[in-house]
Short mmCIF file of C-alpha atoms in Angstrom, two decimals:
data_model
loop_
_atom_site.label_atom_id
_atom_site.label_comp_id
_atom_site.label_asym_id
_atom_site.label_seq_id
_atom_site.Cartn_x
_atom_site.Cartn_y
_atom_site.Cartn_z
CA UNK A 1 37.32 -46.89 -105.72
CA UNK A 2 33.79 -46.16 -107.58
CA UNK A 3 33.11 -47.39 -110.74
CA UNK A 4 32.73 -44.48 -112.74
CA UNK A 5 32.07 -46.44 -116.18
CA UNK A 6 30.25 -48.96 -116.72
CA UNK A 7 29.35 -51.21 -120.23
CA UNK A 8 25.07 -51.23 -119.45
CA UNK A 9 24.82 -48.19 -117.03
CA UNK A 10 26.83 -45.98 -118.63
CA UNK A 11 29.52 -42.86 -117.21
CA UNK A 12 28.30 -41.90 -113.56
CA UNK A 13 27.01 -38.50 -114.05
CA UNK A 14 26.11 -38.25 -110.29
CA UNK A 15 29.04 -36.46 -108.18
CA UNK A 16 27.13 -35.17 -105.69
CA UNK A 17 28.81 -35.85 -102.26
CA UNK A 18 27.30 -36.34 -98.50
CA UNK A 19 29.25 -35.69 -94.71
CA UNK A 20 29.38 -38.91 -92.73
CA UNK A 21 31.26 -39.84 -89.89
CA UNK A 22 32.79 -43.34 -88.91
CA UNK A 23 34.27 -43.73 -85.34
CA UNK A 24 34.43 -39.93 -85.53
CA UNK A 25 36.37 -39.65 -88.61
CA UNK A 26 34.57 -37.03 -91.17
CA UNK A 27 34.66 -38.10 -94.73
CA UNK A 28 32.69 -37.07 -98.24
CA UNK A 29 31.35 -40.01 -99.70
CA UNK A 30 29.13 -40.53 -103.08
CA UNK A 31 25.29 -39.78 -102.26
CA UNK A 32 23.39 -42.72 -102.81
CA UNK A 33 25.90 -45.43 -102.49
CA UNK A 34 25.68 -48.02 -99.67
CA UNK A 35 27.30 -47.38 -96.50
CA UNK A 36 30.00 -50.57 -97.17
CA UNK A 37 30.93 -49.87 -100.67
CA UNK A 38 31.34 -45.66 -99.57
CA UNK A 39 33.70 -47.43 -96.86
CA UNK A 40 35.49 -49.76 -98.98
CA UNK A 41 36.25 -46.60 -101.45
CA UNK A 42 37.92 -44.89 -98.44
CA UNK A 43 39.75 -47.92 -97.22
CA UNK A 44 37.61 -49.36 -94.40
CA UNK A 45 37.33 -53.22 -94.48
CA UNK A 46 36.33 -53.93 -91.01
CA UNK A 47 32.24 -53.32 -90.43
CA UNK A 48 32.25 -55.04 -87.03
CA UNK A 49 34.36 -57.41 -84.49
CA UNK A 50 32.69 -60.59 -83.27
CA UNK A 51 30.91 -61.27 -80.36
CA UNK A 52 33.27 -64.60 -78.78
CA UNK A 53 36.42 -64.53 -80.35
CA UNK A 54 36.46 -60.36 -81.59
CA UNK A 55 37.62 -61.46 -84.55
CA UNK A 56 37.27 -58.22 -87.60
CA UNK A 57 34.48 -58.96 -89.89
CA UNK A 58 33.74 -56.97 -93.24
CA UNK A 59 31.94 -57.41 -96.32
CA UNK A 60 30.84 -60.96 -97.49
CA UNK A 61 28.07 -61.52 -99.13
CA UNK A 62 27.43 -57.77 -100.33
CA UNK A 63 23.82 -58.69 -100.86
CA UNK A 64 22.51 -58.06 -97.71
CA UNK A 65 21.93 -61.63 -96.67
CA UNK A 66 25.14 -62.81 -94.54
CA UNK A 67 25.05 -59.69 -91.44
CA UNK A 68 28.42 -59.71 -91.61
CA UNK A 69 28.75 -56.05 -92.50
CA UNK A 70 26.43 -54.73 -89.80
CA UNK A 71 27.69 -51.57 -88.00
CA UNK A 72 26.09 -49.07 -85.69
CA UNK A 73 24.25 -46.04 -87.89
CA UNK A 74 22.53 -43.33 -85.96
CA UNK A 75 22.94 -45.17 -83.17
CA UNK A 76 20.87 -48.33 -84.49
CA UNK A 77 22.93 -51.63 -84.12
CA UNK A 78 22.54 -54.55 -86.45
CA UNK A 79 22.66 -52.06 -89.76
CA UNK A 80 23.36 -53.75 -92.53
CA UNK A 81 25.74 -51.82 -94.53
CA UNK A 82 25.97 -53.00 -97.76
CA UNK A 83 22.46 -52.25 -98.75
CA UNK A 84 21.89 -49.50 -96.53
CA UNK A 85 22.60 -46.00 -98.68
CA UNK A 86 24.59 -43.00 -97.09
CA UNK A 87 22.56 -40.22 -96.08
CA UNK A 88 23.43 -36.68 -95.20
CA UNK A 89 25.11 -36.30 -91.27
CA UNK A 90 25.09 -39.89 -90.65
CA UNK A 91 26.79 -41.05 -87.88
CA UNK A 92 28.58 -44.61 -88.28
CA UNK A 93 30.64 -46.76 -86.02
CA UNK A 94 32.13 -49.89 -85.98
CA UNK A 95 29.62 -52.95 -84.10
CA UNK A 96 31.23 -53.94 -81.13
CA UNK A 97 34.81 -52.38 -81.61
CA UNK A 98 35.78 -52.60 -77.29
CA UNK B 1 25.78 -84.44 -117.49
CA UNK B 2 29.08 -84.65 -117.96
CA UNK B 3 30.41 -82.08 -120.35
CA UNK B 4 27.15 -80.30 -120.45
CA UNK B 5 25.53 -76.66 -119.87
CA UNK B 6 24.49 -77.64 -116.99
CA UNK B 7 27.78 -78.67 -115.10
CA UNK B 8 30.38 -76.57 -116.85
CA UNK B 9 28.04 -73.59 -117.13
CA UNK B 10 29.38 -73.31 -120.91
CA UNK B 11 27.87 -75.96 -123.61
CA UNK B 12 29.78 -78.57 -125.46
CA UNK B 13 30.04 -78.94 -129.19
CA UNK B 14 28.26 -81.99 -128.60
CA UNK B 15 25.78 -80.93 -126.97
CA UNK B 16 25.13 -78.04 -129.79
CA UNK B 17 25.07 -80.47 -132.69
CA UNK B 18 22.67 -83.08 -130.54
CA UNK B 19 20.10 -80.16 -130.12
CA UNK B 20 20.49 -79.04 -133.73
CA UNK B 21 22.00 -75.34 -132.69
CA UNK B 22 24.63 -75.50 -135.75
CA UNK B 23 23.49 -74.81 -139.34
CA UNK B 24 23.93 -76.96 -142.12
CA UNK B 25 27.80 -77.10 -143.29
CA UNK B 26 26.22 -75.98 -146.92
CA UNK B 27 24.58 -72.98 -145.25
CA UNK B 28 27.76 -72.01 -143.37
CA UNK B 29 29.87 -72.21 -146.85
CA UNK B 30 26.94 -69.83 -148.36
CA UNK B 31 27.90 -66.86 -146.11
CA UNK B 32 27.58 -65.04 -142.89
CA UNK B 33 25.14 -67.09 -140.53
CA UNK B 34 23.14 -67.20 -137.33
CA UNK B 35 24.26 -69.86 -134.63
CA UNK B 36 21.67 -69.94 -131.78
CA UNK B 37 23.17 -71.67 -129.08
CA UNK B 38 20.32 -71.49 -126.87
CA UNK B 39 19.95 -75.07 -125.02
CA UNK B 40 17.61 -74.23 -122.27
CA UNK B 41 13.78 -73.78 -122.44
CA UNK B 42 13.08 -71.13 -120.44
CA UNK B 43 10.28 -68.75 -121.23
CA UNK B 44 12.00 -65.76 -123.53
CA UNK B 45 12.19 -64.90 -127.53
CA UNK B 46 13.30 -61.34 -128.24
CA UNK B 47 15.37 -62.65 -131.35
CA UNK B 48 12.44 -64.02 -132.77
CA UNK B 49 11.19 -60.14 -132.95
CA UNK B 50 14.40 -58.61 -133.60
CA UNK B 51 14.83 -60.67 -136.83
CA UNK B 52 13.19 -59.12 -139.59
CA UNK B 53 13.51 -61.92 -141.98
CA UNK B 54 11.29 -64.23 -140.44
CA UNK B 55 14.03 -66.46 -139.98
CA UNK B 56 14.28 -67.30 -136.17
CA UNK B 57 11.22 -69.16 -134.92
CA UNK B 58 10.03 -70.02 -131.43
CA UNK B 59 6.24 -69.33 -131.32
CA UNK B 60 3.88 -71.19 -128.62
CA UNK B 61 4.30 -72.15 -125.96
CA UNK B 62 7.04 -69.60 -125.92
CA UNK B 63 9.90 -71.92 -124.01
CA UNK B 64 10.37 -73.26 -127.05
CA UNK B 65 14.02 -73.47 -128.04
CA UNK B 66 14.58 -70.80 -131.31
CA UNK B 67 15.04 -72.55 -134.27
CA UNK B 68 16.72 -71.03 -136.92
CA UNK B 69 15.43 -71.68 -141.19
CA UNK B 70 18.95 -71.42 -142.22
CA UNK B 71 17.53 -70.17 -145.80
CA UNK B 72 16.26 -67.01 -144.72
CA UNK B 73 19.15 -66.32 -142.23
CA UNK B 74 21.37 -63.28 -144.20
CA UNK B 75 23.92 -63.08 -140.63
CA UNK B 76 23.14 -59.66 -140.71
CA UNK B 77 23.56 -59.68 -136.66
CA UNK B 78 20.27 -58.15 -135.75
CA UNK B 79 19.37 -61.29 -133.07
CA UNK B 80 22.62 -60.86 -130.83
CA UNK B 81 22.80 -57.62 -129.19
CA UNK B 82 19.27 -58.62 -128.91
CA UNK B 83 19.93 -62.20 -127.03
CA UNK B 84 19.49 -61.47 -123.36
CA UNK B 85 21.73 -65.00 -122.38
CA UNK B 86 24.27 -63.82 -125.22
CA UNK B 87 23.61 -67.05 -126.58
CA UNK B 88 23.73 -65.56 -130.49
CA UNK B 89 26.26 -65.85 -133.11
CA UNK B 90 27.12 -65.04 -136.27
CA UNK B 91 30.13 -67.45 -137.99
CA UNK B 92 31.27 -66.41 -141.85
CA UNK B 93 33.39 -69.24 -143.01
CA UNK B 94 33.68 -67.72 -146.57
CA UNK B 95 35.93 -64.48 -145.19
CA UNK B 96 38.41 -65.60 -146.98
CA UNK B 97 40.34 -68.80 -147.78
CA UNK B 98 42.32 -69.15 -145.02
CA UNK B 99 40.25 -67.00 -142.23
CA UNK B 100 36.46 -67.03 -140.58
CA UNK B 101 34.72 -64.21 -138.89
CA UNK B 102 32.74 -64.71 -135.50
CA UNK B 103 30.26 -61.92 -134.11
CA UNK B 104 29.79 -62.16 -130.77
CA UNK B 105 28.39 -59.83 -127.65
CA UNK B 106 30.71 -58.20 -126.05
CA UNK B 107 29.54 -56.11 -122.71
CA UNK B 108 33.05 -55.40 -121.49
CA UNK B 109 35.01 -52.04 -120.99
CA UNK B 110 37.11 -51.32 -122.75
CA UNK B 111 35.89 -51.97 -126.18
CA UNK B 112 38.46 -52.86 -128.51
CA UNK B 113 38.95 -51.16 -131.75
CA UNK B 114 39.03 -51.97 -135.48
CA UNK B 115 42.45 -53.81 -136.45
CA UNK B 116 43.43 -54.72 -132.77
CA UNK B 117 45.09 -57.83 -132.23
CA UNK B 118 43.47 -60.00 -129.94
CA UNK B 119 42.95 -63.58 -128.23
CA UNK B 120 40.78 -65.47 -129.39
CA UNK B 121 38.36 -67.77 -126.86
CA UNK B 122 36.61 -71.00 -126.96
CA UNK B 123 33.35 -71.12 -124.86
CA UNK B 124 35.27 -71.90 -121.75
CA UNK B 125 37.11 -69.01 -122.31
CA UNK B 126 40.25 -70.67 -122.57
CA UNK B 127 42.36 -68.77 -125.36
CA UNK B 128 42.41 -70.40 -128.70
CA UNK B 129 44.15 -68.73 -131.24
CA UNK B 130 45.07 -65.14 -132.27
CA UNK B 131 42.48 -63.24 -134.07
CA UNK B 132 42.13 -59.51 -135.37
CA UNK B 133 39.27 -57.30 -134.73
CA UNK B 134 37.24 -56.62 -138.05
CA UNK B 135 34.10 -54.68 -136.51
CA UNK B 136 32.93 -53.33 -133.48
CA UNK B 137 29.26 -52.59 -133.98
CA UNK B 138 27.30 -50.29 -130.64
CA UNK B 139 24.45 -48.79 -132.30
CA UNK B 140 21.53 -47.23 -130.90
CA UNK B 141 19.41 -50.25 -131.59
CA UNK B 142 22.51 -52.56 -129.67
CA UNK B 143 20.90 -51.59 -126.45
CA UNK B 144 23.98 -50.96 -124.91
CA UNK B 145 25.32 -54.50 -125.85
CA UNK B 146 28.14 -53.88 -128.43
CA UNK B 147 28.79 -56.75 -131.07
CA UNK B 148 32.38 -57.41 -131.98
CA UNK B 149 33.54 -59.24 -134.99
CA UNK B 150 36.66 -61.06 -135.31
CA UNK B 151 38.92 -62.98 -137.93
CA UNK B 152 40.53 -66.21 -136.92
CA UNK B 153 41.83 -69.12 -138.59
CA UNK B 154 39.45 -71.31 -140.45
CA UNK B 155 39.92 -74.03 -138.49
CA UNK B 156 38.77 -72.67 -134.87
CA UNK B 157 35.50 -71.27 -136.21
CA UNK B 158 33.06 -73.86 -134.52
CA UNK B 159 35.04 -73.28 -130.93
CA UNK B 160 35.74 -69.57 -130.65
CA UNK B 161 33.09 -67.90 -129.37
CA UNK B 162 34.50 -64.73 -127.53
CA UNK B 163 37.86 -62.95 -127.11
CA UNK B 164 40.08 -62.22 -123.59
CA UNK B 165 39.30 -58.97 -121.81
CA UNK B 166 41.74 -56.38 -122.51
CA UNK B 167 43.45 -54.72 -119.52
CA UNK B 168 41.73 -57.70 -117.14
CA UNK B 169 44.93 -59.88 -115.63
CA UNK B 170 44.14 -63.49 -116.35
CA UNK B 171 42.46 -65.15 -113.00
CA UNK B 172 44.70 -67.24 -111.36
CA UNK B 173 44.60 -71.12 -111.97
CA UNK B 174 44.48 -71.61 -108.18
CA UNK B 175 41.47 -69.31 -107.32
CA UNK B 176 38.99 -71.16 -106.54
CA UNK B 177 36.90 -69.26 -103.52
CA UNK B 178 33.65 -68.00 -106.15
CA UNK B 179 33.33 -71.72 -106.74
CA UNK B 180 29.88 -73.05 -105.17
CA UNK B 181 30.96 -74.14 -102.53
CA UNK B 182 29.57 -76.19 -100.13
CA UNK B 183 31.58 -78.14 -97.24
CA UNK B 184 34.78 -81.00 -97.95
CA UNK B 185 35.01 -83.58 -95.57
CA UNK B 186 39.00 -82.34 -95.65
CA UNK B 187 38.02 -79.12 -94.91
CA UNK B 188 39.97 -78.48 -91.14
CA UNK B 189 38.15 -77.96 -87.64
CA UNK B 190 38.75 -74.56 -87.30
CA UNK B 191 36.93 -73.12 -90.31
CA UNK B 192 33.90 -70.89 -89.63
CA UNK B 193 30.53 -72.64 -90.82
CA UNK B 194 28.00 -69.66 -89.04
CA UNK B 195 29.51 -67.09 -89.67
CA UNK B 196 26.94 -64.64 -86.85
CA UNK B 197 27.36 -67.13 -84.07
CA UNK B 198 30.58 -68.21 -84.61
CA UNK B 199 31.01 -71.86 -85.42
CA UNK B 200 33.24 -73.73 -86.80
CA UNK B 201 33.40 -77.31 -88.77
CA UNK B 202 34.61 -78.85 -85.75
CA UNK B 203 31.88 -77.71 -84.03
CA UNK B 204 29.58 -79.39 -86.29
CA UNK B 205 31.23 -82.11 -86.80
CA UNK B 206 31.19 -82.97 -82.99
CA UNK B 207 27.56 -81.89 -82.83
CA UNK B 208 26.87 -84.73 -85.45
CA UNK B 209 28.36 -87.02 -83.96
CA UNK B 210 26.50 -86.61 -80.74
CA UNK B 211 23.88 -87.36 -82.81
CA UNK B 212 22.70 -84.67 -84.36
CA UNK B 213 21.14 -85.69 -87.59
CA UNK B 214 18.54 -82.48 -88.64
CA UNK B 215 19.78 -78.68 -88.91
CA UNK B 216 17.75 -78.00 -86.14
CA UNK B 217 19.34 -80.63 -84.10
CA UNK B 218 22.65 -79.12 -84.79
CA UNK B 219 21.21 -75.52 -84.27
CA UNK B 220 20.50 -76.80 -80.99
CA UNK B 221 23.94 -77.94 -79.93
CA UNK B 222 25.86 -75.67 -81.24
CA UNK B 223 23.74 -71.75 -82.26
CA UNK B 224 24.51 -72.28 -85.66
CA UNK B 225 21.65 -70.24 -87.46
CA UNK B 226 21.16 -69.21 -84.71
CA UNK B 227 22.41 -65.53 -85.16
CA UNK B 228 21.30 -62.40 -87.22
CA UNK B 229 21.33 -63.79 -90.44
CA UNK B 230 19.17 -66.65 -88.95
CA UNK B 231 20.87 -69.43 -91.00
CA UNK B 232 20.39 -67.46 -94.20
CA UNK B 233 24.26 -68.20 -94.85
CA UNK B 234 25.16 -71.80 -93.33
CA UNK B 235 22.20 -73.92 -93.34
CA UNK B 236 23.06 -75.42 -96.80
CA UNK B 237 26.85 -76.33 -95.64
CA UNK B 238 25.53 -77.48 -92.33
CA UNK B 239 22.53 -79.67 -94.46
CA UNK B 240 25.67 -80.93 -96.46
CA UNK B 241 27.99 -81.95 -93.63
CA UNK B 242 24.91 -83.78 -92.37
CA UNK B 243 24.26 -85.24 -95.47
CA UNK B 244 27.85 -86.54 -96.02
CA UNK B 245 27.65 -88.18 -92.53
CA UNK B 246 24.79 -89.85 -92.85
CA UNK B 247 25.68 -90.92 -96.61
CA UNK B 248 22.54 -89.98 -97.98
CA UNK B 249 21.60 -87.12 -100.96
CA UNK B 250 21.02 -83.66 -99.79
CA UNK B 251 17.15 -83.65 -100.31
CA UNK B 252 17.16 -86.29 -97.56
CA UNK B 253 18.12 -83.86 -94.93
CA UNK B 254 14.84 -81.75 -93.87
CA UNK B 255 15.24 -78.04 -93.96
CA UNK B 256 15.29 -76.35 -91.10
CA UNK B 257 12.31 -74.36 -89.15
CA UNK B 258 11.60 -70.90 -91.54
CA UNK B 259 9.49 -68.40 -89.00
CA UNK B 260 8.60 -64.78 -90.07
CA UNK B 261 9.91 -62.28 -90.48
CA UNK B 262 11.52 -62.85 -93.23
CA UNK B 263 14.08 -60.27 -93.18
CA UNK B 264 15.40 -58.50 -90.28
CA UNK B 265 13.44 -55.83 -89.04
CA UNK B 266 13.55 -53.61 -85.69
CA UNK B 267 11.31 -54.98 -82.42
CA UNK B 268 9.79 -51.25 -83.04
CA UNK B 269 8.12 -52.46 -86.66
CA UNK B 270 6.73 -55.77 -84.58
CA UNK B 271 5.68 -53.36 -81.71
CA UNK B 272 3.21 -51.05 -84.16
CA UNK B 273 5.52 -47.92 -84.04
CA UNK B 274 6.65 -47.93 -87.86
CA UNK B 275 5.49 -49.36 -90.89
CA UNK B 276 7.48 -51.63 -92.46
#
């Protein structure tokens, strides 16, 4: 789900699409949007499991404060997601999925 | 502050008629009208500009609240599209003898139309009375904020303010979770207070009573802001729960150790590798 229309912004006039992968799954995701909300539009809630109890964690804040949406990108832990942007080829995972 | 702004979020009628935000009742049966329901001084006056008849005021210093000389007010509308708190109204009581009109911002999708049936709201947004769309104004000069007029009964013309979403279910009575909250003492053990490290209300709660009586003192015990988000998230419940244990006000509790940086960065930017 993107918002396509919007009452201040206006219609979304970019459609451009970028190639990531998360866990190894290809999918085309709007270029420029943040890693969490491209995620959330294809169904993935969980960002990471936690450390302890390996409980799922997703979004929760959305502003980039909480860490709760951190995931691996390019092979950097600790990303946060939600106001990190997609980029061409990147290469997601879930944080500490084992 | 009961009633008020300030702990609803929406004004009172009260509250508007204390400050002098209504217009005279002889103005209001003279036609169309400006109601400026701007109760806070904070540093901003765009509708003094976008009025070309002189008739909104705020001058120096510019936190002034806008006051409006009801005489040179014609309701034309020009000051709310222009109102960045939407704070700007325009009430006709002389419609006609049984209905007003209210003009009110409306930055919603979708737009209604001309002739639509709709709810009417008050300013808590609790529906009021039906009302029928008269004018939907989104000109150039609206900046993207589209003004909507509707007709309602007479009588409701001092409370409505607004009208319900269209195609937006109603929120449910129950849903409470984009409250501000902070902690309830009821609140159970096993709820997660740090979210990075893990720790619950229970947690805290034993940590306190061990004698724990600073946010650092608990971070100490127990990790909490502790993790990635170094306390970014639960050092105002944790400065609450300590608060509520100790019985005294929140400012009471000192705030917890800030170090730099102040947002997470790699150990490569604090090595020299990369700019930051």
């Amino acid at each position: 789900m993107y918002i396509t229309d919007h009452p201040i912004l206006g219609a979304e006039e970019n459609t451009e699409m970028v190639n990531i992968t998360v866990d190894g799954v290809p999918l085309r995701v709007r270029k420029g949007s943040m890693i969490a909300a491209a995620l959330l539009a294809n169904g993935i809630k969980v960002n990471r499991y936690t450390l302890k109890h390996h409980e799922p964690r997703g979004v929760f804040c959305g502003i980039g404060q909480c860490t709760d949406c951190v995931m691996i990108v390019n092979g950097q832990p600790n990303v946060r997601t939600c106001i990190t942007p997609v980029e061409e080829n990147m290469v997601i995972m879930t944080q500490n999925k084992d | 502050m009961k009633g008020t702004i300030l702990e609803n979020g929406y004004p009172s009628i009260e509250e508007l008629k204390n400050a002098h935000r209504f217009p005279s009742e002889e103005r209001f049966q003279k036609g169309p009208v400006a109601v400026i329901e701007c109760l806070q001084p904070i540093p901003c006056n765009p509708c003094e500009n976008a009025c070309r008849f002189g008739a909104i005021l705020v001058g120096e210093p510019i936190i002034n609240l806008p006051e409006l000389q009801e005489e040179k007010c014609t309701g034309c509308g020009m000051c709310v599209a222009s109102c960045s708190g939407l704070a700007i109204f325009i009430v006709d009581k002389t419609y006609s003898a049984t209905e007003a009109t209210i003009s009110f911002p409306y930055e919603y999708l979708p737009l209604p139309v001309k002739g639509q049936a709709i709810k009417a709201v008050n300013r808590a947004g609790e529906v009021v009375c039906d009302g029928t769309v008269t004018r939907v104004m989104n000109v150039k000069q609206n900046d993207h904020t589209p003004v909507v007029t509707i007709a309602i009964p007479k009588e409701f013309s001092d409370d409505v303010r607004s009208m319900q979403r269209l195609n937006v279910a109603p929120a449910e009575k129950d849903h409470e979770c984009c409250a501000d909250y902070t902690y309830d003492p009821a609140d159970p053990d096993d709820l997660i207070v740090c979210r990075c490290e893990e720790v619950t209300v229970g947690d805290i709660r034993k940590a306190i009573a061990e004698g724990a009586d600073t946010i650092t003192g608990v971070k100490r015990r127990t990790r909490a802001g502790m993790g990635l988000c170094q306390g970014r998230t639960c050092s105002k419940t944790v400065s609450k729960m300590i608060a509520d244990a100790k019985h005294l006000s929140g400012d009471k509790i000192p705030l917890d150790t800030a170090r730099p940086p102040v947002k997470p960065v790699p150990f490569s930017v604090l090595a020299g590798d990369e700019d930051i």
